[in-house]
mmCIF file of C-alpha atoms (C1' of nucleotides) and ligand atoms in Angstrom:
data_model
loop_
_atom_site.group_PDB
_atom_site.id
_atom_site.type_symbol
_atom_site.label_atom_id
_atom_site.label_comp_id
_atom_site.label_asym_id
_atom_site.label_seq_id
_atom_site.Cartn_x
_atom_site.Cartn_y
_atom_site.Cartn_z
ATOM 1 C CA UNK A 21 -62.651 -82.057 67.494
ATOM 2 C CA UNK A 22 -60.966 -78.780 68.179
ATOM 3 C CA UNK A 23 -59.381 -76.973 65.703
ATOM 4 C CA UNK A 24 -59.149 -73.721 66.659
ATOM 5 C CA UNK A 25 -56.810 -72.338 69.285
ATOM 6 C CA UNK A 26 -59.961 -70.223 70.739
ATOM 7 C CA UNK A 27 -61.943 -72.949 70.709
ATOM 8 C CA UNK A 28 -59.543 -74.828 72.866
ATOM 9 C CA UNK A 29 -58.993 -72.533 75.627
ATOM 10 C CA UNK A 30 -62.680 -71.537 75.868
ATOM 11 C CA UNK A 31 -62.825 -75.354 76.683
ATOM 12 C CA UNK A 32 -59.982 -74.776 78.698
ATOM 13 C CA UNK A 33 -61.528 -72.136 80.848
ATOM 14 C CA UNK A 34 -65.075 -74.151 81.280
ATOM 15 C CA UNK A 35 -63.037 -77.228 82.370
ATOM 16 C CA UNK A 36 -61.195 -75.408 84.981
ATOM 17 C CA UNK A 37 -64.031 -73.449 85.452
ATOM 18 C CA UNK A 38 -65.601 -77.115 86.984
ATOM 19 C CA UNK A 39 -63.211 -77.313 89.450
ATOM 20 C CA UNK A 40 -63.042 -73.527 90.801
ATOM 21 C CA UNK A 41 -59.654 -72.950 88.824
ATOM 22 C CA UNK A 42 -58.313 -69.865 87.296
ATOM 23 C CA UNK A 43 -57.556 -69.451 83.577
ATOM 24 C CA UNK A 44 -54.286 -67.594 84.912
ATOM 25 C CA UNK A 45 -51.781 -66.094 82.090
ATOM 26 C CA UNK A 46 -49.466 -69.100 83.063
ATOM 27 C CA UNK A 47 -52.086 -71.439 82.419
ATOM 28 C CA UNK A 48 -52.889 -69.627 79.131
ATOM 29 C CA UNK A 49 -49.264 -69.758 78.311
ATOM 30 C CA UNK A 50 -48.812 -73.334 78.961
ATOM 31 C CA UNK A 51 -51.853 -74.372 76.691
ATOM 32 C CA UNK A 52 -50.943 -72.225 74.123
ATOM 33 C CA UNK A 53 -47.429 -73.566 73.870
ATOM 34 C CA UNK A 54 -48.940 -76.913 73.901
ATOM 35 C CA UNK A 55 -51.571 -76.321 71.170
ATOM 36 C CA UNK A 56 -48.989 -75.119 68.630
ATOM 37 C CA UNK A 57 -46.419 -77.874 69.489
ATOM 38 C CA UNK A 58 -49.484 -80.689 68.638
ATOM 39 C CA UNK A 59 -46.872 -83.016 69.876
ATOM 40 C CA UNK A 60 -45.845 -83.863 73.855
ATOM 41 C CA UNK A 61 -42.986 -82.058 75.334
ATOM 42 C CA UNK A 62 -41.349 -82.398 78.502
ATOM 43 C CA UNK A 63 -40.998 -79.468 80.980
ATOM 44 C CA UNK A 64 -37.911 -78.150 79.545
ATOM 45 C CA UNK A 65 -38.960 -77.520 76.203
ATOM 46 C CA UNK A 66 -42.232 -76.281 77.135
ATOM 47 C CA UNK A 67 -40.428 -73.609 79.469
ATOM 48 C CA UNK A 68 -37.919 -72.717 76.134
ATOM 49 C CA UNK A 69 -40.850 -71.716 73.716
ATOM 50 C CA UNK A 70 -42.173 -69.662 76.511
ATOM 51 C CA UNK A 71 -38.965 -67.973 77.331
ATOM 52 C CA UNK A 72 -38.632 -67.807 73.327
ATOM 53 C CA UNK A 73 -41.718 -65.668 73.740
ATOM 54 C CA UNK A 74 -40.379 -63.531 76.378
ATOM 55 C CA UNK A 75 -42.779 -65.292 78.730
ATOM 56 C CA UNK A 76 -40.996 -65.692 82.427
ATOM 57 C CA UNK A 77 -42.681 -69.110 83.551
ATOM 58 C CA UNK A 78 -41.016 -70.668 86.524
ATOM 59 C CA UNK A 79 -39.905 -73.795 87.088
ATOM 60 C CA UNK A 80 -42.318 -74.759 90.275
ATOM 61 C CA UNK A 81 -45.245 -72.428 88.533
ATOM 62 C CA UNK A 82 -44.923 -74.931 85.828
ATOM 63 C CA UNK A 83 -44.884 -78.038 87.428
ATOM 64 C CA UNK A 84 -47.913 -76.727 89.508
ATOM 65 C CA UNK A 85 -50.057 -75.782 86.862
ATOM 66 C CA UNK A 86 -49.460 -78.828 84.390
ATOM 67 C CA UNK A 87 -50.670 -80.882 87.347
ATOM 68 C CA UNK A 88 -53.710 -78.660 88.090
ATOM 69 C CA UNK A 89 -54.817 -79.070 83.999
ATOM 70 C CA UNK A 90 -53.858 -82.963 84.365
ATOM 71 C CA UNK A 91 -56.518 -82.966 87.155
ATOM 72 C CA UNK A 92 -59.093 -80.699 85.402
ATOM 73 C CA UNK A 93 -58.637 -83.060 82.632
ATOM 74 C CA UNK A 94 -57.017 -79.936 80.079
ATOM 75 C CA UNK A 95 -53.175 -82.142 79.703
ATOM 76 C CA UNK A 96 -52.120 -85.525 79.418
ATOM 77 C CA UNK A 97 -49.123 -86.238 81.196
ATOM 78 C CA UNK A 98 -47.644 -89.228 79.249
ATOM 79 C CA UNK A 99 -45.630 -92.097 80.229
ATOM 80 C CA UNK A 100 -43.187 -92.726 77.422
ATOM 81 C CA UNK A 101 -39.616 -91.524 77.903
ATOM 82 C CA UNK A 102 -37.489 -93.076 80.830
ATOM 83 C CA UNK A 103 -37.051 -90.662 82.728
ATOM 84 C CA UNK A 104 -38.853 -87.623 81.713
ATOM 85 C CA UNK A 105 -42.800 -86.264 81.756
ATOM 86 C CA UNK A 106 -44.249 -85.824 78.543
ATOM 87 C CA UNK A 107 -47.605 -83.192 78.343
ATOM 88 C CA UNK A 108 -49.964 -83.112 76.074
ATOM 89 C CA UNK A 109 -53.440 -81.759 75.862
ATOM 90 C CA UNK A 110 -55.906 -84.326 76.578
ATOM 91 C CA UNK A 111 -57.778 -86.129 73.915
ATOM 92 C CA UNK A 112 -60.938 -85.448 76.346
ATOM 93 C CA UNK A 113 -60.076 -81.614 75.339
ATOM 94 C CA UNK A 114 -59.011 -82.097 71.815
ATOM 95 C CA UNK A 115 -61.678 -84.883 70.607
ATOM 96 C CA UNK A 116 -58.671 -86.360 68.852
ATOM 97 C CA UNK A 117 -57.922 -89.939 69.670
ATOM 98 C CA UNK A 118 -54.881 -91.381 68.950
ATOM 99 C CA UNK A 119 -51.450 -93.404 69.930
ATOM 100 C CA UNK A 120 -47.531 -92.356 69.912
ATOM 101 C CA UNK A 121 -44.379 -92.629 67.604
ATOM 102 C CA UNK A 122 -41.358 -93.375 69.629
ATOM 103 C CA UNK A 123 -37.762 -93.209 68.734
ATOM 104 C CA UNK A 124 -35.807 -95.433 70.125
ATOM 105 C CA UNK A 125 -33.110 -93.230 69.688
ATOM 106 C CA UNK A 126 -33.437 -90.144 70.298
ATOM 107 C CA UNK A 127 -36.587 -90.560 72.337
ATOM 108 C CA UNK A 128 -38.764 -88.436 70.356
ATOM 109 C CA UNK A 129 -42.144 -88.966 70.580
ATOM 110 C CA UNK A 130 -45.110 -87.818 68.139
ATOM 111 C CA UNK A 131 -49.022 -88.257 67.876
ATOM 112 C CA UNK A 132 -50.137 -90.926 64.990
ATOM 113 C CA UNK A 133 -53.410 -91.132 64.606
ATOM 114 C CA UNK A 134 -55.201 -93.948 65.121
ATOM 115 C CA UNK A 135 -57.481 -96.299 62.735
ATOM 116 C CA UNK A 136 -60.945 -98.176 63.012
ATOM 117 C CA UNK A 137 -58.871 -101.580 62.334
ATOM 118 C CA UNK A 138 -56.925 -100.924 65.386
ATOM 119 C CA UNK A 139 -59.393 -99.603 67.623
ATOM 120 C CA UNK A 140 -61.836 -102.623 67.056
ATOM 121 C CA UNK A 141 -58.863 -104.914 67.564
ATOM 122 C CA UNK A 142 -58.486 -103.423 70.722
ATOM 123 C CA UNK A 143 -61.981 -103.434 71.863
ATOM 124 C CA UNK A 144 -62.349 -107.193 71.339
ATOM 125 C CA UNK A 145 -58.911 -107.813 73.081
ATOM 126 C CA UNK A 146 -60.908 -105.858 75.721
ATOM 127 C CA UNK A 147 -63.981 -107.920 75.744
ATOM 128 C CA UNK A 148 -61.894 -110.873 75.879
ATOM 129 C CA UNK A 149 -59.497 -109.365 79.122
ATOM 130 C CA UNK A 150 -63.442 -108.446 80.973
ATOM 131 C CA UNK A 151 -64.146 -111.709 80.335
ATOM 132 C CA UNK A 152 -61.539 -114.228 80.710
ATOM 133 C CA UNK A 153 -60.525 -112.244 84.101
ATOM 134 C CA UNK A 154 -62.160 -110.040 86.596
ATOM 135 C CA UNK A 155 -60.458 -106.999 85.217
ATOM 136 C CA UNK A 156 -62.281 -103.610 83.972
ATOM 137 C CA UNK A 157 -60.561 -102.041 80.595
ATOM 138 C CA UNK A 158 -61.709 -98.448 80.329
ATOM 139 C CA UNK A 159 -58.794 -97.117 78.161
ATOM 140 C CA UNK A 160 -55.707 -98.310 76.083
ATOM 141 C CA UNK A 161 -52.737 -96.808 74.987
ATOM 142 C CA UNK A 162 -50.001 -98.052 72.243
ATOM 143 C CA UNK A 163 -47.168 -96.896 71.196
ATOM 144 C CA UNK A 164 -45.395 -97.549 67.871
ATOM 145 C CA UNK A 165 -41.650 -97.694 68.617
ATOM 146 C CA UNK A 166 -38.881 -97.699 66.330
ATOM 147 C CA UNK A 167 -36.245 -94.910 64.419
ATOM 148 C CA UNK A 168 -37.204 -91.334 63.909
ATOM 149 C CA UNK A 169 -36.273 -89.879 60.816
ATOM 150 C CA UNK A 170 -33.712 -87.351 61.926
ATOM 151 C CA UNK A 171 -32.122 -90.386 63.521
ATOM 152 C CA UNK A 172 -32.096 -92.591 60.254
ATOM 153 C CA UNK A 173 -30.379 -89.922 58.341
ATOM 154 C CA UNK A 174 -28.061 -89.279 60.856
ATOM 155 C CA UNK A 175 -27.211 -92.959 61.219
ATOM 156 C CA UNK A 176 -26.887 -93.946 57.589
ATOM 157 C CA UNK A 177 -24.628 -90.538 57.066
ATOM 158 C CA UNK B 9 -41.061 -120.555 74.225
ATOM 159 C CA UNK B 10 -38.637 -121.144 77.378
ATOM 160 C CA UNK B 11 -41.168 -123.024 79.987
ATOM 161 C CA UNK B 12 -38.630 -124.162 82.340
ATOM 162 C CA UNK B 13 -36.646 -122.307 84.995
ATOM 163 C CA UNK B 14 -33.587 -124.883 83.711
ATOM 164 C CA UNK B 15 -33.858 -123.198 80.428
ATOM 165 C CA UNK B 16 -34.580 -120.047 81.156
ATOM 166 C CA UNK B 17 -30.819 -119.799 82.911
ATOM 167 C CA UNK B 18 -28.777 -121.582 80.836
ATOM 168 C CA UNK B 19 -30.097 -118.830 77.842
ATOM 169 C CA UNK B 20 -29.448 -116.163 80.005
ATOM 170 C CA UNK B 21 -25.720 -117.790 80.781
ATOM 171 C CA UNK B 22 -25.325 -117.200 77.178
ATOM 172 C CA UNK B 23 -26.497 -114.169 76.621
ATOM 173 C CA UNK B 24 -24.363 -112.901 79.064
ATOM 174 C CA UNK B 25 -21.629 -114.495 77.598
ATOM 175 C CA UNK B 26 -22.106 -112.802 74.298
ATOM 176 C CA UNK B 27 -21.046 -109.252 76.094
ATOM 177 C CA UNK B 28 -18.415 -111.247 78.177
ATOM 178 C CA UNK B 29 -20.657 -111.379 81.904
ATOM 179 C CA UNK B 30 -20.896 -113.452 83.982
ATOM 180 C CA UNK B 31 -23.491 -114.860 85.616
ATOM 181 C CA UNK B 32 -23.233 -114.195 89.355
ATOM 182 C CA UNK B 33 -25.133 -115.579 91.899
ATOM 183 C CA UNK B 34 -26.444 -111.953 92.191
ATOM 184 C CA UNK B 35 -27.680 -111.871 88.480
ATOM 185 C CA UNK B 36 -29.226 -115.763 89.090
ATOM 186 C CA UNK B 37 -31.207 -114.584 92.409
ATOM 187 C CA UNK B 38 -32.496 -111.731 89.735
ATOM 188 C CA UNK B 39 -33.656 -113.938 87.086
ATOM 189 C CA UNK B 40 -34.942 -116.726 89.288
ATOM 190 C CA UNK B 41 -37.200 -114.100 90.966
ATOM 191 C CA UNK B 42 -38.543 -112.575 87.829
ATOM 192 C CA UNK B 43 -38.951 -116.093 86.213
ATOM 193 C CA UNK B 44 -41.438 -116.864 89.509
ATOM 194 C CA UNK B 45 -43.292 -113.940 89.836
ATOM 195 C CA UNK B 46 -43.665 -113.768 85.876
ATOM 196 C CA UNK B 47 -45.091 -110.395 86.379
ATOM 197 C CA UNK B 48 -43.772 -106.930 85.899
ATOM 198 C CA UNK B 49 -41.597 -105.894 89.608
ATOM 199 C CA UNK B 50 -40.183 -102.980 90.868
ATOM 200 C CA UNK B 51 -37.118 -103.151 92.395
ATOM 201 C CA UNK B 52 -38.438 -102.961 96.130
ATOM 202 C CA UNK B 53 -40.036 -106.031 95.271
ATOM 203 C CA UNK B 54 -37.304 -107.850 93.544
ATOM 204 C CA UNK B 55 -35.868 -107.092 96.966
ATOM 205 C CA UNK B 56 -38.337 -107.946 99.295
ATOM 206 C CA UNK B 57 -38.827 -111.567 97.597
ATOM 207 C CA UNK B 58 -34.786 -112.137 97.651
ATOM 208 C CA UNK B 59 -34.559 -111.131 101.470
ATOM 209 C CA UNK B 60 -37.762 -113.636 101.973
ATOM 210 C CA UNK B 61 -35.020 -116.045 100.865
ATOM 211 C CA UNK B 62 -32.418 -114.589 103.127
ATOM 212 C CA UNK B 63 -30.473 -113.330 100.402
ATOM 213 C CA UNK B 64 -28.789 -110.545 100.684
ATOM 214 C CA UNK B 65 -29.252 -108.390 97.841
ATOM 215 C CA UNK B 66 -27.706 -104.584 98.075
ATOM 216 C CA UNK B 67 -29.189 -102.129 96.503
ATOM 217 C CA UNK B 68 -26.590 -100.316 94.076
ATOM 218 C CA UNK B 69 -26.082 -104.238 93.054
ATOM 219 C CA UNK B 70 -29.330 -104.429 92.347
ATOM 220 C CA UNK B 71 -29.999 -101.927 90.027
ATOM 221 C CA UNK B 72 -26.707 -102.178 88.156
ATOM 222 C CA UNK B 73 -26.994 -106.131 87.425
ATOM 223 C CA UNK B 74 -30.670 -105.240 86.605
ATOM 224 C CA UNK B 75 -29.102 -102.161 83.874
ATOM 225 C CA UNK B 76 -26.597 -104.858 82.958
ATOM 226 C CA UNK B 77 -29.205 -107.968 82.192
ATOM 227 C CA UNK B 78 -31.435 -105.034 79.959
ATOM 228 C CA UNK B 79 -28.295 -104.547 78.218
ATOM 229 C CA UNK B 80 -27.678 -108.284 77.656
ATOM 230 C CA UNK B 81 -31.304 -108.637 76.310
ATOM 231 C CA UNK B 82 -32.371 -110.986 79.821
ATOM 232 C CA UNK B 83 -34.643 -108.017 81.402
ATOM 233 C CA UNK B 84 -36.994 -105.561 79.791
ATOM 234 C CA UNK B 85 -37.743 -102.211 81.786
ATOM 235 C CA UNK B 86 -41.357 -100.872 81.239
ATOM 236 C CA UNK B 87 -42.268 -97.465 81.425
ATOM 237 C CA UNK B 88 -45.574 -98.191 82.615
ATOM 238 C CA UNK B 89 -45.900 -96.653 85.833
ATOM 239 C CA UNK B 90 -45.383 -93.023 86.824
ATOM 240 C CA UNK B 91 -42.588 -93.120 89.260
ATOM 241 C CA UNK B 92 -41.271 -96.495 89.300
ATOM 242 C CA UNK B 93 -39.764 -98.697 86.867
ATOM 243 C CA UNK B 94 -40.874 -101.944 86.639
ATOM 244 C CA UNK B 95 -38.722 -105.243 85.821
ATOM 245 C CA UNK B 96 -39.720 -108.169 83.699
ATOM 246 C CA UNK B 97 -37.818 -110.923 81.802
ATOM 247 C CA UNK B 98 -37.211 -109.738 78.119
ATOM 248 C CA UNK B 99 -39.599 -111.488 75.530
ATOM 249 C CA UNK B 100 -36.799 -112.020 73.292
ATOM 250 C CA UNK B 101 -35.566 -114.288 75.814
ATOM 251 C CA UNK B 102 -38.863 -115.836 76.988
ATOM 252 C CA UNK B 103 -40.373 -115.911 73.585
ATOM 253 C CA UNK B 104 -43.553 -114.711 74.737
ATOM 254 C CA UNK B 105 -44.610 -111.764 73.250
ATOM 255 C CA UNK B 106 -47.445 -109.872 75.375
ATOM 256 C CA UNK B 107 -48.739 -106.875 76.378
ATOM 257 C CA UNK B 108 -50.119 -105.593 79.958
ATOM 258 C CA UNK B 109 -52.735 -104.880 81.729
ATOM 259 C CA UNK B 110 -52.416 -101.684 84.391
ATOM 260 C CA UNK B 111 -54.671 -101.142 86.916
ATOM 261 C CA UNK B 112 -55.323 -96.923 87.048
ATOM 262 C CA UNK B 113 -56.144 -97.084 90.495
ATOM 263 C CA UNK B 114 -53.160 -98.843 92.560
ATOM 264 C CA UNK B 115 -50.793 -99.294 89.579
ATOM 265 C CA UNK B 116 -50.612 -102.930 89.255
ATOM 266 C CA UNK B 117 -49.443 -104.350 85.962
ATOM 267 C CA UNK B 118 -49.905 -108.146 84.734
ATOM 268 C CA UNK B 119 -49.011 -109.471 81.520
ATOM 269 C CA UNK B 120 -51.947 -110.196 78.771
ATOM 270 C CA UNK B 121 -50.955 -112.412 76.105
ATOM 271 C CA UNK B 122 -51.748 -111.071 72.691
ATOM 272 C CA UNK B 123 -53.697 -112.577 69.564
ATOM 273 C CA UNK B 124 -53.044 -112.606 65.951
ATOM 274 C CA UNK B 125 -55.848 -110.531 65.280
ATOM 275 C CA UNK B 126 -54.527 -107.466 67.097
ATOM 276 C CA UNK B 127 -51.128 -108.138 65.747
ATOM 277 C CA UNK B 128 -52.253 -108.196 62.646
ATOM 278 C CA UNK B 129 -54.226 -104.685 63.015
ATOM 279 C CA UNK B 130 -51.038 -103.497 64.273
ATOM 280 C CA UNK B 131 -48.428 -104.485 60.919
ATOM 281 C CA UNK B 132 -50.767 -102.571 59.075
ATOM 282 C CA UNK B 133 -51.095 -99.919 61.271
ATOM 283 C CA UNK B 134 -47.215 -99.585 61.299
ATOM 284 C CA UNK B 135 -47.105 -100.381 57.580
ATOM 285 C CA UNK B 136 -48.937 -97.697 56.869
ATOM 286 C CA UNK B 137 -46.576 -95.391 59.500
ATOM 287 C CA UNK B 138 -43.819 -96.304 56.767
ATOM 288 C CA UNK B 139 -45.345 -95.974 53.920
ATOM 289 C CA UNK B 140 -46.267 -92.528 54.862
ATOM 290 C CA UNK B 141 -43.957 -91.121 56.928
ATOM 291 C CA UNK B 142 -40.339 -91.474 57.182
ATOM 292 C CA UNK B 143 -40.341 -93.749 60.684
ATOM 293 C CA UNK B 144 -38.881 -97.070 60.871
ATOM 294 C CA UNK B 145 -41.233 -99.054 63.462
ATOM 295 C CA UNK B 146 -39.543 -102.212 64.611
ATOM 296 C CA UNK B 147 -41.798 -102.928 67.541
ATOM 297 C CA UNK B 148 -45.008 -101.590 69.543
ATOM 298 C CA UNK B 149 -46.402 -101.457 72.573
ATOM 299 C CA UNK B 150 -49.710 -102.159 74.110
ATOM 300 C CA UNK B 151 -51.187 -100.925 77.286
ATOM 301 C CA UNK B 152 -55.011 -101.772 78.162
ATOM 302 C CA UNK B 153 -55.678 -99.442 80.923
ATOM 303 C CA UNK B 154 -58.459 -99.680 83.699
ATOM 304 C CA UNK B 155 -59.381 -101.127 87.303
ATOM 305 C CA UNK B 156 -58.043 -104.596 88.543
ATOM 306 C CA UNK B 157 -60.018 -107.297 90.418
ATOM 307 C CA UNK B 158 -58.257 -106.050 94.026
ATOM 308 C CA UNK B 159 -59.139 -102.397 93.499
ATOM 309 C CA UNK B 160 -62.965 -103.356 92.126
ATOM 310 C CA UNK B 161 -63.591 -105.393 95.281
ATOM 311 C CA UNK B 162 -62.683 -102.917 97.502
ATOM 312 C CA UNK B 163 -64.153 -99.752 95.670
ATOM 313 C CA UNK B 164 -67.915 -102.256 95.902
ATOM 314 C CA UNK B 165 -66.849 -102.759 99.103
ATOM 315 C "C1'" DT C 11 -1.058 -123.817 92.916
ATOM 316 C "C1'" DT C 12 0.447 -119.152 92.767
ATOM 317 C "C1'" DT C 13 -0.128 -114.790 90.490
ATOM 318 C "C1'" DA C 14 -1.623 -111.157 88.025
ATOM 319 C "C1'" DG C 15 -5.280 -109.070 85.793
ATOM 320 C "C1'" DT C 16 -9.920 -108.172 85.478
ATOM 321 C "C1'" DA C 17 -14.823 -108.178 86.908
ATOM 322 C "C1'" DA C 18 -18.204 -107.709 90.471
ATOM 323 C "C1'" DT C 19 -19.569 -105.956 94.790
ATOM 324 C "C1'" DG C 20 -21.457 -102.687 98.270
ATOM 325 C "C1'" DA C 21 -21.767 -98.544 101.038
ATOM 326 C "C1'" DG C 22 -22.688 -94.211 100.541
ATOM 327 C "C1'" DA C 23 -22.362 -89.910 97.852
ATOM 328 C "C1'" DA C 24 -24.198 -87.577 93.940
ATOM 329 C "C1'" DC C 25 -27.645 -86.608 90.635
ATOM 330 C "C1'" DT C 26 -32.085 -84.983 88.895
ATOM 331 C "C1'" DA C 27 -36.914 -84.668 87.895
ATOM 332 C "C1'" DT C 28 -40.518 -83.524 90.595
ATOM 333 C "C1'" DT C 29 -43.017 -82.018 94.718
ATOM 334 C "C1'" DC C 30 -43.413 -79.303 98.805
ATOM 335 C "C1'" DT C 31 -43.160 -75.078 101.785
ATOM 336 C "C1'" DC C 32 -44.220 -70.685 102.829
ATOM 337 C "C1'" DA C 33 -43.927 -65.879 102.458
ATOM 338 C "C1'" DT C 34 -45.500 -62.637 98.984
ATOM 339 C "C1'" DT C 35 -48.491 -61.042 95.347
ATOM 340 C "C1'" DA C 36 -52.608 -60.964 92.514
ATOM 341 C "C1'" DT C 37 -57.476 -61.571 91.932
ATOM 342 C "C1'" DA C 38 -62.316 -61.795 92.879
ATOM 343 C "C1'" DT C 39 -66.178 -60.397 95.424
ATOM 344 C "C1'" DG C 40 -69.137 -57.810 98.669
ATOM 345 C "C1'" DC D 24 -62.024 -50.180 99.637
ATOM 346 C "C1'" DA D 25 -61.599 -54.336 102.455
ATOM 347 C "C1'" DT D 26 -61.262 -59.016 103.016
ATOM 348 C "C1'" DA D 27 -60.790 -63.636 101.680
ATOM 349 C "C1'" DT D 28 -58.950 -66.737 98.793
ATOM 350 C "C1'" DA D 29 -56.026 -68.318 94.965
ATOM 351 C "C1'" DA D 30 -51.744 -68.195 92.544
ATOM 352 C "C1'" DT D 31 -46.975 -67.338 92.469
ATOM 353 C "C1'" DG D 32 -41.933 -68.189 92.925
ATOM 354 C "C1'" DA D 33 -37.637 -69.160 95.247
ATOM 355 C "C1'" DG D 34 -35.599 -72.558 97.299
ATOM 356 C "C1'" DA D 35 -35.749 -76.715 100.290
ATOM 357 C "C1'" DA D 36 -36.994 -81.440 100.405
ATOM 358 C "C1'" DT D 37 -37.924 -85.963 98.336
ATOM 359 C "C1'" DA D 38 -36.952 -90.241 96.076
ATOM 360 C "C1'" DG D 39 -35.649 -93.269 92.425
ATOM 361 C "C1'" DT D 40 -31.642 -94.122 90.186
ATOM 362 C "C1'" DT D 41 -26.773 -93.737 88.958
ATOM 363 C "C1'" DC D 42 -22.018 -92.992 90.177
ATOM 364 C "C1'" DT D 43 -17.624 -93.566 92.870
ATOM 365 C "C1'" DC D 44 -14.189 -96.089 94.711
ATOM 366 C "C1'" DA D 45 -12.133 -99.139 97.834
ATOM 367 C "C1'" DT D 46 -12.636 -104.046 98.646
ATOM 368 C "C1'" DT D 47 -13.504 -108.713 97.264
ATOM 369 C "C1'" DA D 48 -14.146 -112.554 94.063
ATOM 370 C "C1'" DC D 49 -13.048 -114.803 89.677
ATOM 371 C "C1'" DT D 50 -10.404 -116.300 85.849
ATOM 372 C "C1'" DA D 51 -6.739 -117.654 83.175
ATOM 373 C "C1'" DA D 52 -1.980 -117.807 82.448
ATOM 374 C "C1'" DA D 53 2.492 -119.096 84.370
HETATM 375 MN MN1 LIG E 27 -55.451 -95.148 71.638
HETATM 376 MN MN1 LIG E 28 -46.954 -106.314 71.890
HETATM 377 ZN ZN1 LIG E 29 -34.958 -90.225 66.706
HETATM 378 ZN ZN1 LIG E 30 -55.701 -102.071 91.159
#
DNA sequence: TTTAGTAATGAGAACTATTCTCATTATATG
DNA sequence: CATATAATGAGAATAGTTCTCATTACTAAA
């Protein structure tokens, strides 16, 4: 598991590295914001730390490059909120298995970690799916949904 | 656990009647087509199976009785596939609770009835969520990712 | 059965997240 | 340095979905 923010984009640069990619100073930008966020964020927010950080990172540049890590296997590009991406680095990178906290509400989402319980749960429902039908389960993915706390403050205020 | 198509519309009638709707011959073609396929749809094929019937189904109709039958509790929208959203019939009105299977490679999603023992892994997983951080879970969401039968075949093929 | 009053419809415009295009710029390599 | 290739960035294009608004269909009261 990756701790380290050098660790990760050495990583980084080897898995890019695999497919004749650059480890550009967008790129390094991009993972960097999403190391320290250790929680998805959508384009917009990505491209606001940056700009916090003086960093120019343009909108297309942005798109471009989370899709080039998504296919060197560096970010995760979720599918949680209606009608928005969601990046995170990839648990392939980080060594750090584990599901999502939705809100309802606000449509926040964070990582929750997962549990031995749960993951042998799931890998009998998966025996019983390969099976039962002709179907081949090679990943899951579970979300806990429900009310954020920002949102239950806000609601019982 | 509604079995019949009977059933399953004179629920929805009231459900709609609880937010003053009505139910339209529009908003029955809907139903009646997600009640038969009983798999998650897209709207292009809502529409292609109503037009098999030779009814005319616009559209902007479409998609706003489909907004209006989510908010009525009739139809759930997934976010389970990148680009598209997908249609089903809500579980509080079917009383079936499930989760799906999605196949990586063309996108497919079926339903996949649960079992107690991965419900059970899954209280206690949110339990704990509650217990040890300030998030109200009310319900989850289970995705078990891979290849489906059509997409093996042809990939051996 | 009229008659308002309200709800639903449908065609097309508008919206928006994302992808594409292509001319320019940066980088790597011999 | 020279050349080839990769990355960039501004803006156009795309596509799923929502919005607008004039028309039509219901509903319930008179
Ligand atoms: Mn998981
Ligand atoms: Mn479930
Ligand atoms: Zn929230
Ligand atoms: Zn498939």
């Amino acid at each position: 598991m990756i701790d380290t923010q050098d660790k990760c984009h050495s990583s980084v640069e080897e898995l890019l590295a695999e497919k004749n990619q650059r480890y550009t100073t967008h790129r390094k930008s991009i993972v960097r914001v999403l190391f320290e966020l250790s929680k998805p964020a959508s384009l917009s927010e990505i491209l606001a730390v940056a700009s916090q950080r003086s960093i120019n990172l343009p909108i297309s540049t942005a798109y471009r490059n989370l899709a080039i890590l998504e296919d060197c296997g560096v970010v995760r590009r979720l599918i949680a909120s209606e009608d928005l991406g969601l990046y995170e680095l990839a648990e392939a990178l980080t060594g750090n298995h584990h599901h999502h906290l939705i809100c309802e509400q606000c449509g926040d989402v964070n990582d929750l970690s997962s549990n031995s319980n749960l993951e042998r749960a799931l890998s009998r429902a998966a025996e019983m799916v390969m099976d039962q039908i002709d179907f081949q389960v090679t990943g899951h993915r579970i979300d806990l949904t429900g009310i954020c706390s920002n949102c239950n403050k806000v609601d019982s205020a």
